[in-house]
PDB file of C-alpha atoms in Angstrom:
ATOM      1  CA  UNK O   1      17.867  85.918 -37.255  1.00  0.00           C
ATOM      2  CA  UNK O   2      21.048  86.475 -35.249  1.00  0.00           C
ATOM      3  CA  UNK O   3      21.185  86.893 -31.471  1.00  0.00           C
ATOM      4  CA  UNK O   4      24.320  88.434 -29.746  1.00  0.00           C
ATOM      5  CA  UNK O   5      25.441  88.833 -26.102  1.00  0.00           C
ATOM      6  CA  UNK O   6      22.246  88.838 -23.956  1.00  0.00           C
ATOM      7  CA  UNK O   7      21.780  90.184 -20.432  1.00  0.00           C
ATOM      8  CA  UNK O   8      20.730  88.158 -17.466  1.00  0.00           C
ATOM      9  CA  UNK O   9      18.425  85.109 -17.248  1.00  0.00           C
ATOM     10  CA  UNK O  10      18.213  81.435 -18.078  1.00  0.00           C
ATOM     11  CA  UNK O  11      19.033  81.561 -21.769  1.00  0.00           C
ATOM     12  CA  UNK O  12      18.377  84.043 -24.506  1.00  0.00           C
ATOM     13  CA  UNK O  13      15.315  82.132 -25.513  1.00  0.00           C
ATOM     14  CA  UNK O  14      13.090  80.222 -23.044  1.00  0.00           C
ATOM     15  CA  UNK O  15      10.675  77.696 -24.469  1.00  0.00           C
ATOM     16  CA  UNK O  16       8.218  76.020 -22.126  1.00  0.00           C
ATOM     17  CA  UNK O  17       5.475  73.712 -23.562  1.00  0.00           C
ATOM     18  CA  UNK O  18       2.901  72.906 -20.938  1.00  0.00           C
ATOM     19  CA  UNK O  19      -0.055  72.133 -23.099  1.00  0.00           C
ATOM     20  CA  UNK O  20      -0.772  69.306 -25.496  1.00  0.00           C
ATOM     21  CA  UNK O  21       0.773  69.024 -29.016  1.00  0.00           C
ATOM     22  CA  UNK O  22       2.510  72.432 -29.237  1.00  0.00           C
ATOM     23  CA  UNK O  23       5.156  72.604 -31.963  1.00  0.00           C
ATOM     24  CA  UNK O  24       7.796  75.125 -32.988  1.00  0.00           C
ATOM     25  CA  UNK O  25      10.635  75.385 -35.381  1.00  0.00           C
ATOM     26  CA  UNK O  26      13.863  77.423 -34.820  1.00  0.00           C
ATOM     27  CA  UNK O  27      15.551  77.697 -38.268  1.00  0.00           C
ATOM     28  CA  UNK O  28      18.380  79.636 -39.894  1.00  0.00           C
ATOM     29  CA  UNK O  29      19.547  81.361 -36.628  1.00  0.00           C
ATOM     30  CA  UNK O  30      22.870  82.218 -35.096  1.00  0.00           C
ATOM     31  CA  UNK O  31      23.493  82.496 -31.326  1.00  0.00           C
ATOM     32  CA  UNK O  32      26.832  84.293 -30.737  1.00  0.00           C
ATOM     33  CA  UNK O  33      28.583  84.813 -27.395  1.00  0.00           C
ATOM     34  CA  UNK O  34      25.443  84.135 -25.353  1.00  0.00           C
ATOM     35  CA  UNK O  35      27.265  84.055 -21.991  1.00  0.00           C
ATOM     36  CA  UNK O  36      25.259  83.861 -18.791  1.00  0.00           C
ATOM     37  CA  UNK O  37      27.644  82.850 -15.989  1.00  0.00           C
ATOM     38  CA  UNK O  38      25.842  81.230 -13.100  1.00  0.00           C
ATOM     39  CA  UNK O  39      22.632  80.543 -15.065  1.00  0.00           C
ATOM     40  CA  UNK O  40      21.166  77.405 -16.549  1.00  0.00           C
ATOM     41  CA  UNK O  41      22.279  77.860 -20.165  1.00  0.00           C
ATOM     42  CA  UNK O  42      23.634  80.500 -22.581  1.00  0.00           C
ATOM     43  CA  UNK O  43      21.274  80.325 -25.545  1.00  0.00           C
ATOM     44  CA  UNK O  44      18.194  78.059 -25.332  1.00  0.00           C
ATOM     45  CA  UNK O  45      16.337  76.861 -22.210  1.00  0.00           C
ATOM     46  CA  UNK O  46      13.793  74.299 -23.321  1.00  0.00           C
ATOM     47  CA  UNK O  47      11.151  72.413 -21.408  1.00  0.00           C
ATOM     48  CA  UNK O  48       9.028  70.201 -23.666  1.00  0.00           C
ATOM     49  CA  UNK O  49       6.089  68.067 -22.400  1.00  0.00           C
ATOM     50  CA  UNK O  50       2.756  66.579 -23.471  1.00  0.00           C
ATOM     51  CA  UNK O  51       3.685  65.524 -27.063  1.00  0.00           C
ATOM     52  CA  UNK O  52       5.135  68.993 -27.853  1.00  0.00           C
ATOM     53  CA  UNK O  53       7.913  69.123 -30.391  1.00  0.00           C
ATOM     54  CA  UNK O  54      10.700  71.551 -31.131  1.00  0.00           C
ATOM     55  CA  UNK O  55      12.863  71.242 -34.197  1.00  0.00           C
ATOM     56  CA  UNK O  56      16.182  73.132 -34.640  1.00  0.00           C
ATOM     57  CA  UNK O  57      17.185  73.526 -38.276  1.00  0.00           C
ATOM     58  CA  UNK O  58      20.351  75.013 -39.741  1.00  0.00           C
ATOM     59  CA  UNK O  59      21.135  76.801 -36.516  1.00  0.00           C
ATOM     60  CA  UNK O  60      24.616  77.727 -35.163  1.00  0.00           C
ATOM     61  CA  UNK O  61      25.762  78.395 -31.597  1.00  0.00           C
ATOM     62  CA  UNK O  62      29.204  80.231 -31.361  1.00  0.00           C
ATOM     63  CA  UNK O  63      30.961  80.762 -27.999  1.00  0.00           C
ATOM     64  CA  UNK O  64      27.876  80.306 -25.890  1.00  0.00           C
ATOM     65  CA  UNK O  65      28.600  79.941 -22.130  1.00  0.00           C
ATOM     66  CA  UNK O  66      26.670  79.206 -18.876  1.00  0.00           C
ATOM     67  CA  UNK O  67      26.797  77.148 -15.671  1.00  0.00           C
ATOM     68  CA  UNK O  68      24.926  74.035 -16.718  1.00  0.00           C
ATOM     69  CA  UNK O  69      24.933  74.026 -20.521  1.00  0.00           C
ATOM     70  CA  UNK O  70      26.867  76.230 -22.749  1.00  0.00           C
ATOM     71  CA  UNK O  71      24.284  76.462 -25.625  1.00  0.00           C
ATOM     72  CA  UNK O  72      21.200  74.378 -24.890  1.00  0.00           C
ATOM     73  CA  UNK O  73      19.563  73.102 -21.705  1.00  0.00           C
ATOM     74  CA  UNK O  74      16.689  70.802 -22.549  1.00  0.00           C
ATOM     75  CA  UNK O  75      14.240  68.950 -20.257  1.00  0.00           C
ATOM     76  CA  UNK O  76      11.948  66.576 -22.129  1.00  0.00           C
ATOM     77  CA  UNK O  77       9.155  64.605 -20.557  1.00  0.00           C
ATOM     78  CA  UNK O  78       5.693  63.149 -21.095  1.00  0.00           C
ATOM     79  CA  UNK O  79       6.072  62.425 -24.817  1.00  0.00           C
ATOM     80  CA  UNK O  80       7.943  65.608 -25.694  1.00  0.00           C
ATOM     81  CA  UNK O  81      10.406  65.572 -28.611  1.00  0.00           C
ATOM     82  CA  UNK O  82      13.361  67.698 -29.631  1.00  0.00           C
ATOM     83  CA  UNK O  83      15.065  67.201 -33.066  1.00  0.00           C
ATOM     84  CA  UNK O  84      18.366  68.824 -33.862  1.00  0.00           C
ATOM     85  CA  UNK O  85      19.058  68.479 -37.564  1.00  0.00           C
ATOM     86  CA  UNK O  86      22.355  67.852 -39.217  1.00  0.00           C
ATOM     87  CA  UNK O  87      22.882  71.346 -40.334  1.00  0.00           C
ATOM     88  CA  UNK O  88      23.342  72.560 -36.723  1.00  0.00           C
ATOM     89  CA  UNK O  89      26.685  73.388 -35.194  1.00  0.00           C
ATOM     90  CA  UNK O  90      28.157  74.165 -31.752  1.00  0.00           C
ATOM     91  CA  UNK O  91      31.517  75.894 -31.812  1.00  0.00           C
ATOM     92  CA  UNK O  92      33.558  76.787 -28.695  1.00  0.00           C
ATOM     93  CA  UNK O  93      30.678  76.586 -26.246  1.00  0.00           C
ATOM     94  CA  UNK O  94      31.445  76.021 -22.594  1.00  0.00           C
ATOM     95  CA  UNK O  95      29.996  74.990 -19.250  1.00  0.00           C
ATOM     96  CA  UNK O  96      32.988  75.370 -16.894  1.00  0.00           C
ATOM     97  CA  UNK O  97      31.351  73.930 -13.779  1.00  0.00           C
ATOM     98  CA  UNK O  98      28.427  72.055 -15.197  1.00  0.00           C
ATOM     99  CA  UNK O  99      27.294  69.361 -17.658  1.00  0.00           C
ATOM    100  CA  UNK O 100      27.501  69.668 -21.409  1.00  0.00           C
ATOM    101  CA  UNK O 101      29.681  72.279 -22.981  1.00  0.00           C
ATOM    102  CA  UNK O 102      27.283  72.402 -25.841  1.00  0.00           C
ATOM    103  CA  UNK O 103      24.160  70.503 -24.740  1.00  0.00           C
ATOM    104  CA  UNK O 104      22.753  69.224 -21.547  1.00  0.00           C
ATOM    105  CA  UNK O 105      19.513  67.279 -21.700  1.00  0.00           C
ATOM    106  CA  UNK O 106      17.411  65.228 -19.416  1.00  0.00           C
ATOM    107  CA  UNK O 107      14.905  62.961 -21.252  1.00  0.00           C
ATOM    108  CA  UNK O 108      12.307  61.136 -19.089  1.00  0.00           C
ATOM    109  CA  UNK O 109       9.242  59.026 -19.589  1.00  0.00           C
ATOM    110  CA  UNK O 110       7.903  56.862 -22.369  1.00  0.00           C
ATOM    111  CA  UNK O 111       7.785  58.447 -25.857  1.00  0.00           C
ATOM    112  CA  UNK O 112       9.951  61.393 -24.808  1.00  0.00           C
ATOM    113  CA  UNK O 113      12.837  61.813 -27.290  1.00  0.00           C
ATOM    114  CA  UNK O 114      15.973  63.817 -28.034  1.00  0.00           C
ATOM    115  CA  UNK O 115      17.205  63.215 -31.571  1.00  0.00           C
ATOM    116  CA  UNK O 116      20.565  64.427 -32.913  1.00  0.00           C
ATOM    117  CA  UNK O 117      20.481  63.747 -36.652  1.00  0.00           C
ATOM    118  CA  UNK O 118      23.560  62.834 -38.810  1.00  0.00           C
ATOM    119  CA  UNK O 119      25.842  65.732 -39.456  1.00  0.00           C
ATOM    120  CA  UNK O 120      25.520  67.763 -36.193  1.00  0.00           C
ATOM    121  CA  UNK O 121      28.953  69.328 -35.425  1.00  0.00           C
ATOM    122  CA  UNK O 122      30.343  70.046 -31.984  1.00  0.00           C
ATOM    123  CA  UNK O 123      33.859  71.659 -32.150  1.00  0.00           C
ATOM    124  CA  UNK O 124      36.090  72.972 -29.373  1.00  0.00           C
ATOM    125  CA  UNK O 125      33.586  72.777 -26.572  1.00  0.00           C
ATOM    126  CA  UNK O 126      34.478  72.475 -22.946  1.00  0.00           C
ATOM    127  CA  UNK O 127      32.653  71.373 -19.779  1.00  0.00           C
ATOM    128  CA  UNK O 128      33.148  69.943 -16.315  1.00  0.00           C
ATOM    129  CA  UNK O 129      31.422  66.651 -17.459  1.00  0.00           C
ATOM    130  CA  UNK O 130      30.361  66.045 -21.041  1.00  0.00           C
ATOM    131  CA  UNK O 131      32.566  68.478 -23.034  1.00  0.00           C
ATOM    132  CA  UNK O 132      30.200  68.375 -25.878  1.00  0.00           C
ATOM    133  CA  UNK O 133      26.989  66.681 -24.691  1.00  0.00           C
ATOM    134  CA  UNK O 134      25.756  65.460 -21.380  1.00  0.00           C
ATOM    135  CA  UNK O 135      22.610  63.305 -21.591  1.00  0.00           C
ATOM    136  CA  UNK O 136      20.350  61.678 -19.009  1.00  0.00           C
ATOM    137  CA  UNK O 137      17.735  59.306 -20.404  1.00  0.00           C
ATOM    138  CA  UNK O 138      15.455  57.594 -17.896  1.00  0.00           C
ATOM    139  CA  UNK O 139      12.097  56.039 -17.353  1.00  0.00           C
ATOM    140  CA  UNK O 140      11.962  54.839 -21.074  1.00  0.00           C
ATOM    141  CA  UNK O 141      12.873  58.297 -22.446  1.00  0.00           C
ATOM    142  CA  UNK O 142      15.116  57.807 -25.543  1.00  0.00           C
ATOM    143  CA  UNK O 143      18.135  59.693 -26.905  1.00  0.00           C
ATOM    144  CA  UNK O 144      18.981  58.942 -30.509  1.00  0.00           C
ATOM    145  CA  UNK O 145      22.383  60.095 -31.732  1.00  0.00           C
ATOM    146  CA  UNK O 146      23.196  59.826 -35.448  1.00  0.00           C
ATOM    147  CA  UNK O 147      26.510  60.112 -37.100  1.00  0.00           C
ATOM    148  CA  UNK O 148      27.630  63.411 -35.478  1.00  0.00           C
ATOM    149  CA  UNK O 149      31.066  64.924 -35.298  1.00  0.00           C
ATOM    150  CA  UNK O 150      32.628  65.887 -31.951  1.00  0.00           C
ATOM    151  CA  UNK O 151      36.165  67.373 -32.380  1.00  0.00           C
ATOM    152  CA  UNK O 152      38.690  69.077 -30.083  1.00  0.00           C
ATOM    153  CA  UNK O 153      36.407  69.104 -27.039  1.00  0.00           C
ATOM    154  CA  UNK O 154      37.702  68.796 -23.477  1.00  0.00           C
ATOM    155  CA  UNK O 155      36.114  68.009 -20.080  1.00  0.00           C
ATOM    156  CA  UNK O 156      37.641  68.832 -16.708  1.00  0.00           C
ATOM    157  CA  UNK O 157      36.245  65.699 -14.925  1.00  0.00           C
ATOM    158  CA  UNK O 158      34.858  63.162 -17.444  1.00  0.00           C
ATOM    159  CA  UNK O 159      33.360  62.824 -20.920  1.00  0.00           C
ATOM    160  CA  UNK O 160      35.855  64.680 -23.077  1.00  0.00           C
ATOM    161  CA  UNK O 161      35.770  64.157 -26.810  1.00  0.00           C
TER     162      UNK O 161
END
């Protein structure tokens, strides 16, 4: 599946788990030039709660752009989990006035997790803070970052890589 240049809204795909134990896999996708100026994110807007889980497998984001997160905005709470596997890449994504050129995530509460596995690639992304990734982990939420590669990224304020 490939997705190109969407219209208006908060991401090309919006995922909101509000019930217990919901699970999804997004696999073998390409998001290209998903640009939504003034909106939350360019490609994926994700809200995971109540032990829900989303896995991203072999998925690429090229030149995605939005206000708060160039490619992915993720809010994880109440035991939710997002796993981004090592075959995922973020190339030239940007968040000119917000957080996370590629990814912005807020992970809150016990057992809530964001996992970036070994091999994730973030190249040439830009943002106001967090050129590649901007993370907020609180109230015992956990962010696990494996051996990922961040290259040629630049932040206007802080967090360039």
